[in-house]
PDB file of C-alpha atoms in Angstrom:
ATOM      1  CA  MET A   1       7.805  -0.384  25.779  1.00 93.00           C
ATOM      2  CA  ARG A   2       5.652  -0.952  22.709  1.00 96.00           C
ATOM      3  CA  VAL A   3       6.700   1.058  19.674  1.00 97.00           C
ATOM      4  CA  ALA A   4       4.886   1.739  16.418  1.00 97.00           C
ATOM      5  CA  LEU A   5       6.650   2.746  13.214  1.00 97.00           C
ATOM      6  CA  LYS A   6       5.472   4.319   9.976  1.00 97.00           C
ATOM      7  CA  LEU A   7       7.250   2.691   7.056  1.00 97.00           C
ATOM      8  CA  ALA A   8       7.575   3.642   3.413  1.00 97.00           C
ATOM      9  CA  TYR A   9       8.942   1.386   0.720  1.00 97.00           C
ATOM     10  CA  ILE A  10       9.339   0.980  -3.010  1.00 96.00           C
ATOM     11  CA  GLY A  11       7.873  -2.458  -3.573  1.00 94.00           C
ATOM     12  CA  THR A  12       9.326  -3.124  -7.031  1.00 93.00           C
ATOM     13  CA  GLU A  13      12.150  -5.343  -5.784  1.00 92.00           C
ATOM     14  CA  TYR A  14      10.115  -7.241  -3.198  1.00 94.00           C
ATOM     15  CA  HIS A  15       7.746 -10.203  -3.241  1.00 92.00           C
ATOM     16  CA  GLY A  16       5.331  -8.295  -1.034  1.00 88.00           C
ATOM     17  CA  SER A  17       5.592  -7.014   2.505  1.00 91.00           C
ATOM     18  CA  GLN A  18       4.969 -10.239   4.428  1.00 88.00           C
ATOM     19  CA  ILE A  19       7.960 -12.459   5.164  1.00 85.00           C
ATOM     20  CA  GLN A  20       8.193 -15.575   2.996  1.00 85.00           C
ATOM     21  CA  PRO A  21      10.859 -18.253   2.732  1.00 84.00           C
ATOM     22  CA  SER A  22      13.543 -17.917   0.052  1.00 85.00           C
ATOM     23  CA  VAL A  23      12.366 -14.594  -1.437  1.00 91.00           C
ATOM     24  CA  GLU A  24      13.067 -10.931  -0.729  1.00 93.00           C
ATOM     25  CA  THR A  25      10.308  -9.178   1.211  1.00 94.00           C
ATOM     26  CA  VAL A  26       9.973  -5.932   3.152  1.00 96.00           C
ATOM     27  CA  GLU A  27       9.568  -7.746   6.469  1.00 95.00           C
ATOM     28  CA  LYS A  28      12.653  -9.859   5.820  1.00 95.00           C
ATOM     29  CA  GLU A  29      14.735  -6.687   5.591  1.00 96.00           C
ATOM     30  CA  LEU A  30      12.968  -5.050   8.538  1.00 97.00           C
ATOM     31  CA  PHE A  31      13.383  -8.058  10.834  1.00 96.00           C
ATOM     32  CA  LYS A  32      17.057  -8.304   9.901  1.00 96.00           C
ATOM     33  CA  ALA A  33      17.577  -4.632  10.767  1.00 97.00           C
ATOM     34  CA  LEU A  34      15.725  -4.888  14.085  1.00 96.00           C
ATOM     35  CA  ARG A  35      17.688  -7.990  15.082  1.00 96.00           C
ATOM     36  CA  ASN A  36      21.046  -6.543  14.031  1.00 96.00           C
ATOM     37  CA  LEU A  37      20.369  -3.523  16.232  1.00 96.00           C
ATOM     38  CA  ARG A  38      19.177  -5.832  19.043  1.00 95.00           C
ATOM     39  CA  ILE A  39      15.869  -3.969  19.170  1.00 96.00           C
ATOM     40  CA  ILE A  40      14.020  -7.300  19.067  1.00 95.00           C
ATOM     41  CA  GLU A  41      15.114 -10.935  19.359  1.00 92.00           C
ATOM     42  CA  SER A  42      12.388 -12.264  17.087  1.00 93.00           C
ATOM     43  CA  PRO A  43       9.068 -11.023  15.676  1.00 93.00           C
ATOM     44  CA  LYS A  44       7.157 -13.551  17.779  1.00 94.00           C
ATOM     45  CA  SER A  45       8.801 -12.665  21.099  1.00 94.00           C
ATOM     46  CA  ALA A  46       8.316  -8.949  20.318  1.00 96.00           C
ATOM     47  CA  ASN A  47       4.620  -9.448  19.502  1.00 95.00           C
ATOM     48  CA  TYR A  48       5.247  -7.880  16.096  1.00 96.00           C
ATOM     49  CA  ILE A  49       2.098  -6.937  14.165  1.00 96.00           C
ATOM     50  CA  CYS A  50       1.752  -5.222  10.779  1.00 96.00           C
ATOM     51  CA  ALA A  51      -1.279  -3.157   9.751  1.00 95.00           C
ATOM     52  CA  GLY A  52      -1.694  -5.223   6.603  1.00 91.00           C
ATOM     53  CA  ARG A  53       0.303  -6.957   3.928  1.00 90.00           C
ATOM     54  CA  THR A  54       0.909  -5.540   0.479  1.00 92.00           C
ATOM     55  CA  ASP A  55       1.334  -7.678  -2.627  1.00 91.00           C
ATOM     56  CA  ALA A  56       4.474  -8.147  -4.691  1.00 92.00           C
ATOM     57  CA  GLY A  57       5.431  -4.914  -6.415  1.00 95.00           C
ATOM     58  CA  VAL A  58       3.075  -2.716  -4.360  1.00 96.00           C
ATOM     59  CA  HIS A  59       4.503   0.326  -2.574  1.00 97.00           C
ATOM     60  CA  ALA A  60       3.740   2.046   0.736  1.00 97.00           C
ATOM     61  CA  LEU A  61       3.994   5.482   2.253  1.00 97.00           C
ATOM     62  CA  GLY A  62       2.204   4.874   5.549  1.00 96.00           C
ATOM     63  CA  GLN A  63       2.530   1.205   6.440  1.00 97.00           C
ATOM     64  CA  VAL A  64       2.308   0.756  10.242  1.00 97.00           C
ATOM     65  CA  VAL A  65       4.041  -1.899  12.327  1.00 97.00           C
ATOM     66  CA  ALA A  66       4.273  -2.320  16.091  1.00 97.00           C
ATOM     67  CA  PHE A  67       6.479  -4.388  18.412  1.00 97.00           C
ATOM     68  CA  ASP A  68       7.685  -4.633  22.008  1.00 97.00           C
ATOM     69  CA  THR A  69      11.257  -3.703  22.847  1.00 96.00           C
ATOM     70  CA  ASP A  70      13.412  -3.089  25.895  1.00 94.00           C
ATOM     71  CA  ARG A  71      15.639  -0.756  23.852  1.00 94.00           C
ATOM     72  CA  PRO A  72      13.225   2.004  22.828  1.00 92.00           C
ATOM     73  CA  ASN A  73      16.087   4.501  22.541  1.00 93.00           C
ATOM     74  CA  LEU A  74      17.243   2.574  19.453  1.00 95.00           C
ATOM     75  CA  ALA A  75      13.769   2.043  17.978  1.00 96.00           C
ATOM     76  CA  ILE A  76      13.744   5.329  16.099  1.00 96.00           C
ATOM     77  CA  PRO A  77      13.743   5.848  12.330  1.00 97.00           C
ATOM     78  CA  ARG A  78      17.229   7.246  11.743  1.00 96.00           C
ATOM     79  CA  ILE A  79      18.851   4.366  13.623  1.00 97.00           C
ATOM     80  CA  ILE A  80      16.686   1.644  12.058  1.00 97.00           C
ATOM     81  CA  ASN A  81      17.249   3.120   8.587  1.00 97.00           C
ATOM     82  CA  SER A  82      21.002   2.690   9.004  1.00 96.00           C
ATOM     83  CA  GLU A  83      20.411  -1.074   8.675  1.00 96.00           C
ATOM     84  CA  LEU A  84      17.754  -0.926   5.952  1.00 97.00           C
ATOM     85  CA  PRO A  85      18.236  -0.828   2.175  1.00 95.00           C
ATOM     86  CA  PRO A  86      17.448   2.567   0.576  1.00 94.00           C
ATOM     87  CA  THR A  87      14.178   1.211  -0.858  1.00 95.00           C
ATOM     88  CA  ILE A  88      12.728   0.884   2.672  1.00 97.00           C
ATOM     89  CA  TRP A  89      12.685   3.626   5.282  1.00 97.00           C
ATOM     90  CA  ALA A  90      10.991   4.397   8.588  1.00 97.00           C
ATOM     91  CA  TRP A  91       9.973   8.023   8.973  1.00 97.00           C
ATOM     92  CA  ALA A  92       7.905   8.289  12.169  1.00 97.00           C
ATOM     93  CA  HIS A  93       7.614   6.472  15.482  1.00 97.00           C
ATOM     94  CA  ALA A  94       5.377   6.532  18.552  1.00 97.00           C
ATOM     95  CA  GLU A  95       5.022   4.936  21.946  1.00 96.00           C
ATOM     96  CA  VAL A  96       1.749   2.996  22.000  1.00 96.00           C
ATOM     97  CA  PRO A  97      -0.125   0.956  24.648  1.00 95.00           C
ATOM     98  CA  TYR A  98       0.960  -2.646  25.146  1.00 93.00           C
ATOM     99  CA  ASP A  99      -2.340  -3.890  23.753  1.00 94.00           C
ATOM    100  CA  PHE A 100      -2.027  -1.854  20.533  1.00 96.00           C
ATOM    101  CA  ASP A 101      -2.720  -4.045  17.505  1.00 95.00           C
ATOM    102  CA  ALA A 102      -1.639  -2.345  14.293  1.00 95.00           C
ATOM    103  CA  ARG A 103      -4.007  -4.486  12.216  1.00 95.00           C
ATOM    104  CA  ARG A 104      -7.119  -5.030  14.335  1.00 94.00           C
ATOM    105  CA  HIS A 105      -7.225  -1.486  15.737  1.00 95.00           C
ATOM    106  CA  ALA A 106      -7.139   0.119  12.281  1.00 95.00           C
ATOM    107  CA  VAL A 107     -10.452   1.747  11.337  1.00 95.00           C
ATOM    108  CA  SER A 108      -9.570   2.513   7.713  1.00 96.00           C
ATOM    109  CA  ARG A 109      -6.876   2.176   5.104  1.00 96.00           C
ATOM    110  CA  HIS A 110      -6.116   4.507   2.219  1.00 97.00           C
ATOM    111  CA  TYR A 111      -4.780   3.255  -1.112  1.00 98.00           C
ATOM    112  CA  ARG A 112      -3.895   5.305  -4.185  1.00 97.00           C
ATOM    113  CA  TYR A 113      -3.583   3.953  -7.706  1.00 97.00           C
ATOM    114  CA  ILE A 114      -1.773   5.965 -10.377  1.00 96.00           C
ATOM    115  CA  MET A 115      -2.400   5.184 -14.035  1.00 93.00           C
ATOM    116  CA  SER A 116      -2.299   6.776 -17.450  1.00 86.00           C
ATOM    117  CA  GLY A 117      -5.080   9.324 -17.933  1.00 79.00           C
ATOM    118  CA  GLU A 118      -5.201   9.058 -21.696  1.00 81.00           C
ATOM    119  CA  GLY A 119      -8.203   7.529 -23.456  1.00 85.00           C
ATOM    120  CA  TYR A 120     -10.575   7.326 -20.491  1.00 91.00           C
ATOM    121  CA  ASP A 121     -13.949   8.994 -19.937  1.00 92.00           C
ATOM    122  CA  ILE A 122     -13.299  10.274 -16.423  1.00 94.00           C
ATOM    123  CA  SER A 123     -16.900  11.388 -15.871  1.00 94.00           C
ATOM    124  CA  LYS A 124     -18.113   7.821 -16.494  1.00 95.00           C
ATOM    125  CA  MET A 125     -15.495   6.459 -14.117  1.00 96.00           C
ATOM    126  CA  ARG A 126     -16.572   8.898 -11.418  1.00 96.00           C
ATOM    127  CA  GLU A 127     -20.233   7.966 -11.803  1.00 96.00           C
ATOM    128  CA  ALA A 128     -19.378   4.275 -11.592  1.00 97.00           C
ATOM    129  CA  SER A 129     -17.190   4.816  -8.530  1.00 97.00           C
ATOM    130  CA  LYS A 130     -20.225   6.062  -6.581  1.00 97.00           C
ATOM    131  CA  LEU A 131     -21.750   2.582  -6.884  1.00 97.00           C
ATOM    132  CA  LEU A 132     -18.825   1.161  -4.900  1.00 97.00           C
ATOM    133  CA  LEU A 133     -19.437   3.319  -1.828  1.00 97.00           C
ATOM    134  CA  GLY A 134     -20.959   1.730   1.261  1.00 96.00           C
ATOM    135  CA  THR A 135     -21.085  -1.932   2.253  1.00 96.00           C
ATOM    136  CA  HIS A 136     -21.030  -4.538  -0.504  1.00 96.00           C
ATOM    137  CA  ASP A 137     -19.924  -8.087  -1.224  1.00 95.00           C
ATOM    138  CA  PHE A 138     -16.678  -7.623  -3.160  1.00 95.00           C
ATOM    139  CA  GLU A 139     -16.140 -11.297  -4.004  1.00 93.00           C
ATOM    140  CA  ASN A 140     -15.937 -10.481  -7.737  1.00 94.00           C
ATOM    141  CA  PHE A 141     -13.190  -7.970  -6.926  1.00 94.00           C
ATOM    142  CA  SER A 142     -10.947 -10.293  -4.973  1.00 89.00           C
ATOM    143  CA  ARG A 143      -8.684 -13.263  -5.221  1.00 77.00           C
ATOM    144  CA  SER A 144      -9.810 -15.852  -2.700  1.00 65.00           C
ATOM    145  CA  ASN A 145      -7.473 -16.072   0.278  1.00 58.00           C
ATOM    146  CA  GLY A 146      -9.674 -18.043   2.665  1.00 57.00           C
ATOM    147  CA  GLU A 147     -11.516 -15.001   3.994  1.00 60.00           C
ATOM    148  CA  LYS A 148     -14.660 -15.944   5.882  1.00 79.00           C
ATOM    149  CA  SER A 149     -16.464 -12.918   4.492  1.00 88.00           C
ATOM    150  CA  THR A 150     -15.945 -10.912   1.323  1.00 91.00           C
ATOM    151  CA  VAL A 151     -18.149  -8.057   2.557  1.00 94.00           C
ATOM    152  CA  ARG A 152     -16.301  -4.774   2.938  1.00 95.00           C
ATOM    153  CA  THR A 153     -17.183  -1.091   3.385  1.00 96.00           C
ATOM    154  CA  LEU A 154     -15.738   1.692   1.224  1.00 97.00           C
ATOM    155  CA  GLU A 155     -15.864   5.234   2.608  1.00 96.00           C
ATOM    156  CA  ARG A 156     -14.417   7.087  -0.359  1.00 97.00           C
ATOM    157  CA  VAL A 157     -13.496   6.538  -3.980  1.00 97.00           C
ATOM    158  CA  SER A 158     -12.181   9.655  -5.706  1.00 96.00           C
ATOM    159  CA  ILE A 159     -10.724  10.093  -9.178  1.00 96.00           C
ATOM    160  CA  ARG A 160      -8.736  13.083 -10.329  1.00 93.00           C
ATOM    161  CA  VAL A 161      -6.668  13.910 -13.365  1.00 92.00           C
ATOM    162  CA  ASP A 162      -3.223  15.458 -13.037  1.00 87.00           C
ATOM    163  CA  GLY A 163      -1.794  16.176 -16.482  1.00 85.00           C
ATOM    164  CA  ASN A 164      -1.693  12.892 -18.358  1.00 87.00           C
ATOM    165  CA  ILE A 165      -1.978  10.887 -15.124  1.00 92.00           C
ATOM    166  CA  THR A 166      -5.123   9.671 -13.353  1.00 95.00           C
ATOM    167  CA  LYS A 167      -5.079   9.118  -9.584  1.00 96.00           C
ATOM    168  CA  ILE A 168      -7.685   6.893  -7.933  1.00 97.00           C
ATOM    169  CA  ASP A 169      -7.964   7.065  -4.136  1.00 97.00           C
ATOM    170  CA  VAL A 170      -9.826   4.317  -2.279  1.00 98.00           C
ATOM    171  CA  VAL A 171     -10.510   4.402   1.466  1.00 97.00           C
ATOM    172  CA  GLY A 172     -12.187   1.533   3.298  1.00 96.00           C
ATOM    173  CA  ASN A 173     -12.313  -0.329   6.573  1.00 92.00           C
ATOM    174  CA  SER A 174     -10.262  -3.197   5.163  1.00 91.00           C
ATOM    175  CA  PHE A 175      -9.508  -4.781   1.816  1.00 93.00           C
ATOM    176  CA  LEU A 176      -9.566  -8.221   0.274  1.00 92.00           C
ATOM    177  CA  TRP A 177      -6.581  -9.660  -1.546  1.00 89.00           C
ATOM    178  CA  ASN A 178      -6.152  -7.804  -4.889  1.00 92.00           C
ATOM    179  CA  MET A 179      -9.372  -5.831  -4.270  1.00 94.00           C
ATOM    180  CA  VAL A 180      -8.094  -2.349  -5.107  1.00 96.00           C
ATOM    181  CA  ARG A 181      -6.320  -3.472  -8.272  1.00 96.00           C
ATOM    182  CA  LYS A 182      -9.489  -5.183  -9.532  1.00 96.00           C
ATOM    183  CA  ILE A 183     -11.579  -2.116  -8.703  1.00 97.00           C
ATOM    184  CA  VAL A 184      -9.149  -0.077 -10.815  1.00 97.00           C
ATOM    185  CA  THR A 185      -9.535  -2.546 -13.698  1.00 96.00           C
ATOM    186  CA  ALA A 186     -13.334  -2.306 -13.467  1.00 97.00           C
ATOM    187  CA  LEU A 187     -13.303   1.500 -13.465  1.00 97.00           C
ATOM    188  CA  ALA A 188     -10.845   1.545 -16.378  1.00 96.00           C
ATOM    189  CA  MET A 189     -13.110  -0.778 -18.378  1.00 96.00           C
ATOM    190  CA  ILE A 190     -16.016   1.592 -17.826  1.00 96.00           C
ATOM    191  CA  GLY A 191     -13.814   4.566 -18.695  1.00 94.00           C
ATOM    192  CA  LYS A 192     -12.931   2.856 -21.987  1.00 93.00           C
ATOM    193  CA  GLY A 193     -16.593   2.117 -22.739  1.00 93.00           C
ATOM    194  CA  VAL A 194     -16.065  -1.653 -22.551  1.00 93.00           C
ATOM    195  CA  ARG A 195     -18.479  -1.987 -19.602  1.00 94.00           C
ATOM    196  CA  ASP A 196     -21.185   0.202 -18.062  1.00 93.00           C
ATOM    197  CA  ASN A 197     -22.800   0.971 -14.699  1.00 95.00           C
ATOM    198  CA  ASP A 198     -25.306  -1.880 -14.993  1.00 95.00           C
ATOM    199  CA  TRP A 199     -22.381  -4.261 -15.206  1.00 96.00           C
ATOM    200  CA  MET A 200     -20.827  -2.677 -12.093  1.00 96.00           C
ATOM    201  CA  VAL A 201     -24.082  -3.270 -10.197  1.00 96.00           C
ATOM    202  CA  GLN A 202     -23.982  -6.913 -11.301  1.00 95.00           C
ATOM    203  CA  MET A 203     -20.376  -7.231 -10.139  1.00 96.00           C
ATOM    204  CA  LEU A 204     -21.476  -6.150  -6.661  1.00 95.00           C
ATOM    205  CA  SER A 205     -24.010  -9.019  -6.577  1.00 94.00           C
ATOM    206  CA  PRO A 206     -21.764 -12.117  -6.635  1.00 92.00           C
ATOM    207  CA  ASP A 207     -24.619 -14.335  -5.443  1.00 91.00           C
ATOM    208  CA  ILE A 208     -26.294 -13.933  -8.848  1.00 93.00           C
ATOM    209  CA  TYR A 209     -23.432 -12.846 -11.108  1.00 93.00           C
ATOM    210  CA  GLU A 210     -19.837 -14.030 -11.271  1.00 90.00           C
ATOM    211  CA  GLU A 211     -17.018 -12.754 -13.464  1.00 89.00           C
ATOM    212  CA  GLY A 212     -13.265 -12.761 -13.118  1.00 89.00           C
ATOM    213  CA  ILE A 213     -11.374  -9.633 -14.132  1.00 92.00           C
ATOM    214  CA  GLU A 214      -7.689  -8.954 -14.551  1.00 93.00           C
ATOM    215  CA  LEU A 215      -5.517  -7.188 -12.022  1.00 94.00           C
ATOM    216  CA  ALA A 216      -4.271  -3.693 -12.692  1.00 95.00           C
ATOM    217  CA  PRO A 217      -0.434  -3.754 -12.589  1.00 95.00           C
ATOM    218  CA  ALA A 218       1.045  -3.741  -9.096  1.00 95.00           C
ATOM    219  CA  TYR A 219       3.493  -0.914  -9.810  1.00 95.00           C
ATOM    220  CA  GLY A 220       0.701   1.699  -9.764  1.00 96.00           C
ATOM    221  CA  LEU A 221      -0.559   0.927  -6.243  1.00 97.00           C
ATOM    222  CA  THR A 222       0.559   2.553  -2.979  1.00 97.00           C
ATOM    223  CA  LEU A 223      -0.693   2.088   0.583  1.00 97.00           C
ATOM    224  CA  MET A 224      -0.901   5.749   1.566  1.00 97.00           C
ATOM    225  CA  GLY A 225      -1.836   5.383   5.212  1.00 96.00           C
ATOM    226  CA  VAL A 226      -3.643   3.566   8.009  1.00 97.00           C
ATOM    227  CA  ASN A 227      -6.039   5.367  10.331  1.00 95.00           C
ATOM    228  CA  TYR A 228      -6.781   4.547  13.964  1.00 95.00           C
ATOM    229  CA  GLU A 229      -9.599   5.593  16.266  1.00 88.00           C
ATOM    230  CA  GLU A 230      -7.215   6.162  19.160  1.00 86.00           C
ATOM    231  CA  LYS A 231      -4.896   9.136  18.911  1.00 90.00           C
ATOM    232  CA  ILE A 232      -1.291   8.206  18.221  1.00 95.00           C
ATOM    233  CA  ASN A 233       1.352  10.831  18.924  1.00 95.00           C
ATOM    234  CA  TRP A 234       3.599  10.257  15.949  1.00 97.00           C
ATOM    235  CA  ILE A 235       7.059  11.822  16.043  1.00 97.00           C
ATOM    236  CA  GLU A 236       8.302  12.443  12.515  1.00 96.00           C
ATOM    237  CA  ASP A 237      12.023  12.148  11.840  1.00 96.00           C
ATOM    238  CA  ASP A 238      13.079  15.130   9.712  1.00 96.00           C
ATOM    239  CA  TYR A 239      16.499  13.649   8.959  1.00 95.00           C
ATOM    240  CA  SER A 240      14.988  10.413   7.659  1.00 95.00           C
ATOM    241  CA  LEU A 241      12.499  12.332   5.514  1.00 96.00           C
ATOM    242  CA  ARG A 242      15.255  14.501   3.996  1.00 95.00           C
ATOM    243  CA  ARG A 243      17.444  11.470   3.317  1.00 94.00           C
ATOM    244  CA  ALA A 244      14.587   9.625   1.603  1.00 94.00           C
ATOM    245  CA  SER A 245      13.773  12.717  -0.449  1.00 95.00           C
ATOM    246  CA  ASP A 246      17.367  13.003  -1.657  1.00 94.00           C
ATOM    247  CA  GLN A 247      17.581   9.324  -2.563  1.00 92.00           C
ATOM    248  CA  ASN A 248      14.268   9.316  -4.402  1.00 94.00           C
ATOM    249  CA  SER A 249      15.088  12.494  -6.317  1.00 95.00           C
ATOM    250  CA  LYS A 250      17.918  10.535  -7.928  1.00 92.00           C
ATOM    251  CA  ARG A 251      15.526   7.693  -8.788  1.00 93.00           C
ATOM    252  CA  ILE A 252      13.036  10.136 -10.323  1.00 94.00           C
ATOM    253  CA  LEU A 253      15.760  11.628 -12.528  1.00 95.00           C
ATOM    254  CA  ARG A 254      16.887   8.174 -13.634  1.00 93.00           C
ATOM    255  CA  HIS A 255      13.350   7.109 -14.587  1.00 92.00           C
ATOM    256  CA  ARG A 256      12.757  10.350 -16.485  1.00 92.00           C
ATOM    257  CA  VAL A 257      15.917   9.772 -18.474  1.00 96.00           C
ATOM    258  CA  MET A 258      14.956   6.134 -19.107  1.00 94.00           C
ATOM    259  CA  ALA A 259      11.523   7.248 -20.361  1.00 90.00           C
ATOM    260  CA  GLU A 260      13.241   9.512 -22.882  1.00 91.00           C
ATOM    261  CA  VAL A 261      15.578   6.699 -23.899  1.00 93.00           C
ATOM    262  CA  LEU A 262      12.621   4.399 -24.557  1.00 91.00           C
ATOM    263  CA  GLU A 263      10.921   7.111 -26.609  1.00 90.00           C
ATOM    264  CA  GLU A 264      14.065   7.393 -28.709  1.00 90.00           C
ATOM    265  CA  LEU A 265      14.147   3.637 -29.254  1.00 91.00           C
ATOM    266  CA  ILE A 266      10.508   3.586 -30.324  1.00 90.00           C
ATOM    267  CA  ASN A 267      10.672   6.609 -32.610  1.00 85.00           C
ATOM    268  CA  HIS A 268      13.972   5.588 -34.258  1.00 71.00           C
ATOM    269  CA  GLU A 269      15.097   9.202 -34.453  1.00 58.00           C
TER     270      GLU A 269
END
């Protein structure tokens, strides 16, 4: 049977999702769990495929992986999670056709970037974001990784303010290396008044204009989900979702306390 999983992870501790020698990655932990449970012998023999890699420090809510197994009764979230660290958890699974390719069959991917909302002209950022929609050459918004083409199509770029936080959602067919984080930097520069829409138009014409821009920090980026044309009958695991919620509630409390501690240190009160 071929099984697909939806994975979530907190990427802070990992050097990205893709397995690499001598460093901690999401796939390193996942492969170890799948082998320990004898769900797969190796990623290669199981025809393991991931929907797409995420960079070091980037998080995920809806990463999708697929693999073949002769023990489908064990390839369910609550069992797999028993062998995973608490920063990685599966929360849904599905039986998929043997030819299902989690990467090539994806029709769109949804990323969300969360940043401070203070000091930005959101209306200017929204106007500039409209220029990104459609098919463009995003070479100026990427870090070269040997891609044959840097042309990509964006379906949606939306920006909303929630308190003192700004959330930027980007949906496209696929993404270049570092593309979303550089788009965020560009929009932030326009929101600060450092650049304008004419500059954004130039950035989308790399054949006549070239400029390197910094990456927005990795900690603000999350892969929210991957969409497929074919219908996948996902079975969500309520136990795994509750367990993840409980664990992350403790992390949220810790970070809130640490934020207050840092404020105290800065204010010297």
